mmCIF file with all atom_site columns, C-alpha atoms and ligand atoms in Angstrom:
data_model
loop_
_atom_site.group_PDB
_atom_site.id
_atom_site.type_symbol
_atom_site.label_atom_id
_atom_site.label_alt_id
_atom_site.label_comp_id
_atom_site.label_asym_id
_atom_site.label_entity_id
_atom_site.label_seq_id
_atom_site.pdbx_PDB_ins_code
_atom_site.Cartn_x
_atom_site.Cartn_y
_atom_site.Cartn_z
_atom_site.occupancy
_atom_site.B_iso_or_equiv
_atom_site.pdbx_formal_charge
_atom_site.auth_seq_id
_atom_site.auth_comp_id
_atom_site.auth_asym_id
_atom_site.auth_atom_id
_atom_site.pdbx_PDB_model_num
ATOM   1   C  CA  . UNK A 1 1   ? 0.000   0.000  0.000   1.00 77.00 ? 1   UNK A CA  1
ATOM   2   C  CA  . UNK A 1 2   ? 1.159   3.673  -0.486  1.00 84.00 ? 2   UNK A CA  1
ATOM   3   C  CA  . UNK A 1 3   ? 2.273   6.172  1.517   1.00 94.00 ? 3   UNK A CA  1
ATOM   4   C  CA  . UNK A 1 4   ? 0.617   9.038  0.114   1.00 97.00 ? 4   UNK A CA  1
ATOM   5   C  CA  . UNK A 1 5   ? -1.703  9.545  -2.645  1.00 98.00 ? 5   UNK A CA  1
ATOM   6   C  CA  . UNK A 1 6   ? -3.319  12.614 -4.615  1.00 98.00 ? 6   UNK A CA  1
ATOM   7   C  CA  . UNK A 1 7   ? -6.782  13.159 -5.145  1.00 98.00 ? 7   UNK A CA  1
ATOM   8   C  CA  . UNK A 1 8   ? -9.043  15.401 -7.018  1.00 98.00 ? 8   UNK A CA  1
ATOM   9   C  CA  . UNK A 1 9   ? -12.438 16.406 -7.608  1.00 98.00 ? 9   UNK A CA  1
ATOM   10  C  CA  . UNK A 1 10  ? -14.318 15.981 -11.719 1.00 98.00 ? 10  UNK A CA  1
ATOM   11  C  CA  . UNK A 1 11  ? -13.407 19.427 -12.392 1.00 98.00 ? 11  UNK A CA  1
ATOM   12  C  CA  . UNK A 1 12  ? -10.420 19.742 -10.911 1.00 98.00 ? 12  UNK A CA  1
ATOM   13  C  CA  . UNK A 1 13  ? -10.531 22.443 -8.348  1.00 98.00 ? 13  UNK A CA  1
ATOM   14  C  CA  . UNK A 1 14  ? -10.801 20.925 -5.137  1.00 98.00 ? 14  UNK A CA  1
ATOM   15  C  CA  . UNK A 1 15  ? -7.315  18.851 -4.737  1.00 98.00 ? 15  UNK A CA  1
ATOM   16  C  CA  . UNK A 1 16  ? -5.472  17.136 -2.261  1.00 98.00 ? 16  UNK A CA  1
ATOM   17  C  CA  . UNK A 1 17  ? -2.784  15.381 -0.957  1.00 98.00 ? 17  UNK A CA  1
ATOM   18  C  CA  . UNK A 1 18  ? -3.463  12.241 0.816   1.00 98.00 ? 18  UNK A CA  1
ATOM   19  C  CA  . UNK A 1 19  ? -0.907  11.024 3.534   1.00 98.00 ? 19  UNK A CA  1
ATOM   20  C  CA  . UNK A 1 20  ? -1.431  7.009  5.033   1.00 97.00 ? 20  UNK A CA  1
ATOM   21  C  CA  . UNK A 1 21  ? -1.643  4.458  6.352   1.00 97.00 ? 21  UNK A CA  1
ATOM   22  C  CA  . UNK A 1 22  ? -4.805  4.029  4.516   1.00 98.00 ? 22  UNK A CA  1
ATOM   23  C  CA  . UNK A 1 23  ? -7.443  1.770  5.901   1.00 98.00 ? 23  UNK A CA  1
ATOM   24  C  CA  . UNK A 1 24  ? -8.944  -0.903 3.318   1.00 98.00 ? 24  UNK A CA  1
ATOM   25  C  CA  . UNK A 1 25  ? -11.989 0.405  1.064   1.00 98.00 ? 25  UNK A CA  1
ATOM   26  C  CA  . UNK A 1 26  ? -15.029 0.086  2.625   1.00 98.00 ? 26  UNK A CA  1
ATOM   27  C  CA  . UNK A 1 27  ? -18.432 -0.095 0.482   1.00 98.00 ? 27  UNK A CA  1
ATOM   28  C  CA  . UNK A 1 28  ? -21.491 2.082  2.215   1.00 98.00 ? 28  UNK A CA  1
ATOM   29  C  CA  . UNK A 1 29  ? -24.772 1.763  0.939   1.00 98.00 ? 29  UNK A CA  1
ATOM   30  C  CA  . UNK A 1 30  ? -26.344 4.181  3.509   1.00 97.00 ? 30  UNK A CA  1
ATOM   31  C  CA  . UNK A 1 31  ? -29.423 5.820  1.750   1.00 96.00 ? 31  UNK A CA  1
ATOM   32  C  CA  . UNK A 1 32  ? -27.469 9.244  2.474   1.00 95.00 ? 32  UNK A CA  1
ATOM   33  C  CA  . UNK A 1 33  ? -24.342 7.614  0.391   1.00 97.00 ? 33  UNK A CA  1
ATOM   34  C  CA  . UNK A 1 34  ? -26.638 6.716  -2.383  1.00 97.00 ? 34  UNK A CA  1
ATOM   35  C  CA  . UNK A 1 35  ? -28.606 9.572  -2.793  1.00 97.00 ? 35  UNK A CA  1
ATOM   36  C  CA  . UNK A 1 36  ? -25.899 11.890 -3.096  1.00 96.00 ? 36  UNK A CA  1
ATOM   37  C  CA  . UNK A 1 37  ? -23.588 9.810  -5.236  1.00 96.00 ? 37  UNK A CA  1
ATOM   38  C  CA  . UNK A 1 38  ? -26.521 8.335  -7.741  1.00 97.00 ? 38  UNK A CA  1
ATOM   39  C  CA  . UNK A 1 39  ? -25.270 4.719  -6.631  1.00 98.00 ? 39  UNK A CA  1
ATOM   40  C  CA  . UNK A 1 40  ? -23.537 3.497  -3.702  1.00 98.00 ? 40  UNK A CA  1
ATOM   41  C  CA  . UNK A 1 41  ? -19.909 4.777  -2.401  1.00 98.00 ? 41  UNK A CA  1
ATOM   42  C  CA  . UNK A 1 42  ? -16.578 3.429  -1.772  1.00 98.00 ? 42  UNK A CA  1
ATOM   43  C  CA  . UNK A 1 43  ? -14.735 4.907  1.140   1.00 98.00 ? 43  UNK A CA  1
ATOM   44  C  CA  . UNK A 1 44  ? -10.660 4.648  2.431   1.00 98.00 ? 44  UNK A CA  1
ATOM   45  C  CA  . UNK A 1 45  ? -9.937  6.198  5.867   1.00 98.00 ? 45  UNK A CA  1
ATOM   46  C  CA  . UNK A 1 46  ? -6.817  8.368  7.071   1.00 98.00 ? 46  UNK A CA  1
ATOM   47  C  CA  . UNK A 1 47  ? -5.644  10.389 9.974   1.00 98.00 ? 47  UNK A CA  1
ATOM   48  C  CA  . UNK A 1 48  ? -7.030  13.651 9.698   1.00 97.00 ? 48  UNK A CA  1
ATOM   49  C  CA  . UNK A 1 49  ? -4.144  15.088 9.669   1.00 97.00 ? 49  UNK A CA  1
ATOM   50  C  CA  . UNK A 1 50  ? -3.073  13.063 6.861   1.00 98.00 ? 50  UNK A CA  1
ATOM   51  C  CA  . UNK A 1 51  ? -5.318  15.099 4.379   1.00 98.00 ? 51  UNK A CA  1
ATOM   52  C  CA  . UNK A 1 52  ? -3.693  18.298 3.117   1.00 98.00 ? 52  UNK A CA  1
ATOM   53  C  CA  . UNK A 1 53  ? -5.718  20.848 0.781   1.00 98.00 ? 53  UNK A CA  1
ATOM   54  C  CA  . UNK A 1 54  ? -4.168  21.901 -1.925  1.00 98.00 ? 54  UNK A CA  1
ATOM   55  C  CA  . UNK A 1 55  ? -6.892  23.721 -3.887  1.00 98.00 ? 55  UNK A CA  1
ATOM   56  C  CA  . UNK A 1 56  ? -10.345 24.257 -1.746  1.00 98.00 ? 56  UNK A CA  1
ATOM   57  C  CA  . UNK A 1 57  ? -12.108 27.314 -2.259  1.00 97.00 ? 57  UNK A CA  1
ATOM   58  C  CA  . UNK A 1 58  ? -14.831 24.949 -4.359  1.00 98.00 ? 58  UNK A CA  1
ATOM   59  C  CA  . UNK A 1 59  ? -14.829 22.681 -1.130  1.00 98.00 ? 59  UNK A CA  1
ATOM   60  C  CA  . UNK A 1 60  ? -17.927 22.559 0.412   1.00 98.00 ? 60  UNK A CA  1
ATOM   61  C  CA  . UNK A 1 61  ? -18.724 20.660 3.686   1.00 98.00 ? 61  UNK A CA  1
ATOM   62  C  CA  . UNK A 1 62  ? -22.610 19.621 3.842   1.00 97.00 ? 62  UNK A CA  1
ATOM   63  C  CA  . UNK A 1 63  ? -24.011 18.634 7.852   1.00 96.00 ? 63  UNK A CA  1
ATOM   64  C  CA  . UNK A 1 64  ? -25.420 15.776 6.381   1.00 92.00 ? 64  UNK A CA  1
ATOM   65  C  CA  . UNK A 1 65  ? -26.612 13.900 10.109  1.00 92.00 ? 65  UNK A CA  1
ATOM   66  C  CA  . UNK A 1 66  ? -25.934 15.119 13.585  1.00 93.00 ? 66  UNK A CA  1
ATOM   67  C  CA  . UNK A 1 67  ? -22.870 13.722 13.794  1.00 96.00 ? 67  UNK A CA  1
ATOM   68  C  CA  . UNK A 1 68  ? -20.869 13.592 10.708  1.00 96.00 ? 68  UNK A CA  1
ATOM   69  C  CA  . UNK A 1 69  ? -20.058 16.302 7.619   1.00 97.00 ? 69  UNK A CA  1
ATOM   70  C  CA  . UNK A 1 70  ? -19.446 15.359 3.998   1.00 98.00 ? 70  UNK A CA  1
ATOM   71  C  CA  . UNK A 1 71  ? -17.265 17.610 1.614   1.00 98.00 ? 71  UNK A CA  1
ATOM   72  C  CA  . UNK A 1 72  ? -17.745 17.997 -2.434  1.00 98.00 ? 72  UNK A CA  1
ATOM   73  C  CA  . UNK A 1 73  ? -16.872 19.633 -4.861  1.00 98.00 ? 73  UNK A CA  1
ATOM   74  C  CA  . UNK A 1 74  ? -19.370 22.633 -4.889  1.00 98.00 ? 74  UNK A CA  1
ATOM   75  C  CA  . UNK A 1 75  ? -18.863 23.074 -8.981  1.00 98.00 ? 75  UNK A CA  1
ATOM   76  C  CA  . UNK A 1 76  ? -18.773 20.046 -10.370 1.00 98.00 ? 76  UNK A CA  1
ATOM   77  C  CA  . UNK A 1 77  ? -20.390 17.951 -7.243  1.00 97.00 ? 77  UNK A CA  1
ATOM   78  C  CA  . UNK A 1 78  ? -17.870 15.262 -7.007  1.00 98.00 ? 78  UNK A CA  1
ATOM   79  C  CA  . UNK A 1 79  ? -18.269 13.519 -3.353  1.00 98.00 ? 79  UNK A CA  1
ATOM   80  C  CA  . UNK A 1 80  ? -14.442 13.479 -1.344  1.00 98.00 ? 80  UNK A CA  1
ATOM   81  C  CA  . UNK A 1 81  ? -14.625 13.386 2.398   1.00 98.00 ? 81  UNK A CA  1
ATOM   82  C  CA  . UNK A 1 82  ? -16.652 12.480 4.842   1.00 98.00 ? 82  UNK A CA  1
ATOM   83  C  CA  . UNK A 1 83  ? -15.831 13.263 8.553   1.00 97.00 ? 83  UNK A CA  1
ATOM   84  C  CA  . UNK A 1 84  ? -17.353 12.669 12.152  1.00 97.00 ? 84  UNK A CA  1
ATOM   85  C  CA  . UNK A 1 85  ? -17.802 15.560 14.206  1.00 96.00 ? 85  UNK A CA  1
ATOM   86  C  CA  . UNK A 1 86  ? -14.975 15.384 16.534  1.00 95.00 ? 86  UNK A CA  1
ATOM   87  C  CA  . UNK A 1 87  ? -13.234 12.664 15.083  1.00 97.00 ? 87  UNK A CA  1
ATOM   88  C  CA  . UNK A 1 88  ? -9.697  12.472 14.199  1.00 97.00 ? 88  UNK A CA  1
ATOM   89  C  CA  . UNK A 1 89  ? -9.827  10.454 11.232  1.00 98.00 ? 89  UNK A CA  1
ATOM   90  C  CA  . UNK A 1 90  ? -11.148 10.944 7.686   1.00 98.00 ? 90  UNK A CA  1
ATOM   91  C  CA  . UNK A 1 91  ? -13.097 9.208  5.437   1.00 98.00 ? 91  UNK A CA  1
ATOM   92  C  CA  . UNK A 1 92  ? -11.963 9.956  1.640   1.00 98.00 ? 92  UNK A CA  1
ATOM   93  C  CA  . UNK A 1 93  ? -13.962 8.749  -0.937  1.00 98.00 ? 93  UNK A CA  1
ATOM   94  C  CA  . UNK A 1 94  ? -12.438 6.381  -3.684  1.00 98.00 ? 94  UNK A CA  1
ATOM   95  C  CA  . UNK A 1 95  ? -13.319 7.703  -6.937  1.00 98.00 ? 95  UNK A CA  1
ATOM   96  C  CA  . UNK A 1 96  ? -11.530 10.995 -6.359  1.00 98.00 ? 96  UNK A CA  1
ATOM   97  C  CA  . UNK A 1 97  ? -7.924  9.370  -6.019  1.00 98.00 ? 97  UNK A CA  1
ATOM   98  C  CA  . UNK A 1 98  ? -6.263  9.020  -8.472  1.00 98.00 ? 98  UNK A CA  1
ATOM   99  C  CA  . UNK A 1 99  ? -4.991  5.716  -9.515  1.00 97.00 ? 99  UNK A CA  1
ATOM   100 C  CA  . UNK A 1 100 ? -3.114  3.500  -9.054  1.00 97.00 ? 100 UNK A CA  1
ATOM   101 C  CA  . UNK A 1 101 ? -4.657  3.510  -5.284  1.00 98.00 ? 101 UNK A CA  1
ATOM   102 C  CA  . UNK A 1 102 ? -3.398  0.519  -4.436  1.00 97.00 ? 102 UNK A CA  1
ATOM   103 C  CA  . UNK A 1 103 ? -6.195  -0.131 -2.039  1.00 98.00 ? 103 UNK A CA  1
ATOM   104 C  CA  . UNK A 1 104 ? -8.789  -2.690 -2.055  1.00 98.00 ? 104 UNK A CA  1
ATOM   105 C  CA  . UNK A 1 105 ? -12.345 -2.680 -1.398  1.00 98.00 ? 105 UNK A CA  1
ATOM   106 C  CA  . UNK A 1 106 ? -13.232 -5.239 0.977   1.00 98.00 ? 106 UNK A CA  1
ATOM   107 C  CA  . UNK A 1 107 ? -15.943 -5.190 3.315   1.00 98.00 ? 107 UNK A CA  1
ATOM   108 C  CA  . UNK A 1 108 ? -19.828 -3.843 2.502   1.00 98.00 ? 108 UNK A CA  1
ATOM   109 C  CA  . UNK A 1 109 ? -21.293 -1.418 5.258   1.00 98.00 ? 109 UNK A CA  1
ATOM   110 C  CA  . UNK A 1 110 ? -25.326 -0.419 6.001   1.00 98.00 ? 110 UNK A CA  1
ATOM   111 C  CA  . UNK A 1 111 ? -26.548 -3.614 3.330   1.00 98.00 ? 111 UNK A CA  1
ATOM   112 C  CA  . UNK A 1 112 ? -29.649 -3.175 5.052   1.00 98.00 ? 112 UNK A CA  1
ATOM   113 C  CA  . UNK A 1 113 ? -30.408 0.073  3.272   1.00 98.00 ? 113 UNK A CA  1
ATOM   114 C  CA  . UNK A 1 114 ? -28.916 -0.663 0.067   1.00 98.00 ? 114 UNK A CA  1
ATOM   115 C  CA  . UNK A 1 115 ? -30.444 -0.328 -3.507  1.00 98.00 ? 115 UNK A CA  1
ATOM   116 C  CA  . UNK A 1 116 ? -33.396 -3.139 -4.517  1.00 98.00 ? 116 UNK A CA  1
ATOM   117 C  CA  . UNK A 1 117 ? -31.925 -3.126 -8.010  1.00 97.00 ? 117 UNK A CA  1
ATOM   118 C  CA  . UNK A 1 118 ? -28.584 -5.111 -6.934  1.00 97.00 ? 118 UNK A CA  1
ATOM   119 C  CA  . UNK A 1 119 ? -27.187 -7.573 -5.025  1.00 96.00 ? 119 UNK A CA  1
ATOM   120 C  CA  . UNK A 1 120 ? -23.676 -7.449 -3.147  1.00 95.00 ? 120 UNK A CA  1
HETATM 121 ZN ZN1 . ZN  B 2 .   ? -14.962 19.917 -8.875  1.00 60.99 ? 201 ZN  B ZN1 1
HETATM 122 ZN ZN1 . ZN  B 2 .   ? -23.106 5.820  3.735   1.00 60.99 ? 202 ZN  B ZN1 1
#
């Protein structure tokens, strides 16, 4: 696995450096996670600190529960972080690293709530 990693947003103004150990990809098919993202997401996880903004004035972070915030990409609405209040690690979504991640997806979270149109 990598030490550090880049990421991005579609459009290319919210960017990042990502610094590890990264956790294995986890799968979350949360009805919040597939409503925003038009599917389901996949999810690494990092120190906090480990996350260093290169480019973020497009960076918006949306109180999506009580407890927990997710950032996008307020132009082009690309899905990159996801943080609990008060926590000190970070959630960074896969799709906005760029490859090769070296990470693999292995476990499915929230099933329960998951799309009727496919199986996991
Ligand atoms: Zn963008
Ligand atoms: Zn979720």
């Amino acid at each position: 696995m990598p030490e550090s990693l880049s990421a991005k947003c579609a459009c290319g103004a919210v960017t990042a450096n990502l610094t590890g150990p990264f956790r294995d990809a986890m799968g979350c098919h949360c009805e919040t996670c597939r409503r925003q993202s038009g599917h389901y997401v996949a999810a690494t996880q990092i120190d906090a600190d480990g996350l260093q903004l290169l480019t973020s004035d497009r960076l918006k972070w949306w109180d999506a529960s009580e407890t927990a915030k997710r950032g996008f990409c307020s132009e082009c609405g690309s899905l990159m972080f996801w943080r609990e209040d008060g926590s000190d690690r970070m959630s960074v979504f896969m799709g906005c690293i760029d490859q090769p991640t070296g990470i693999k997806l292995t476990t499915h979270i929230f099933l329960e709530e998951k799309g009727d149109y496919y199986d996991v």
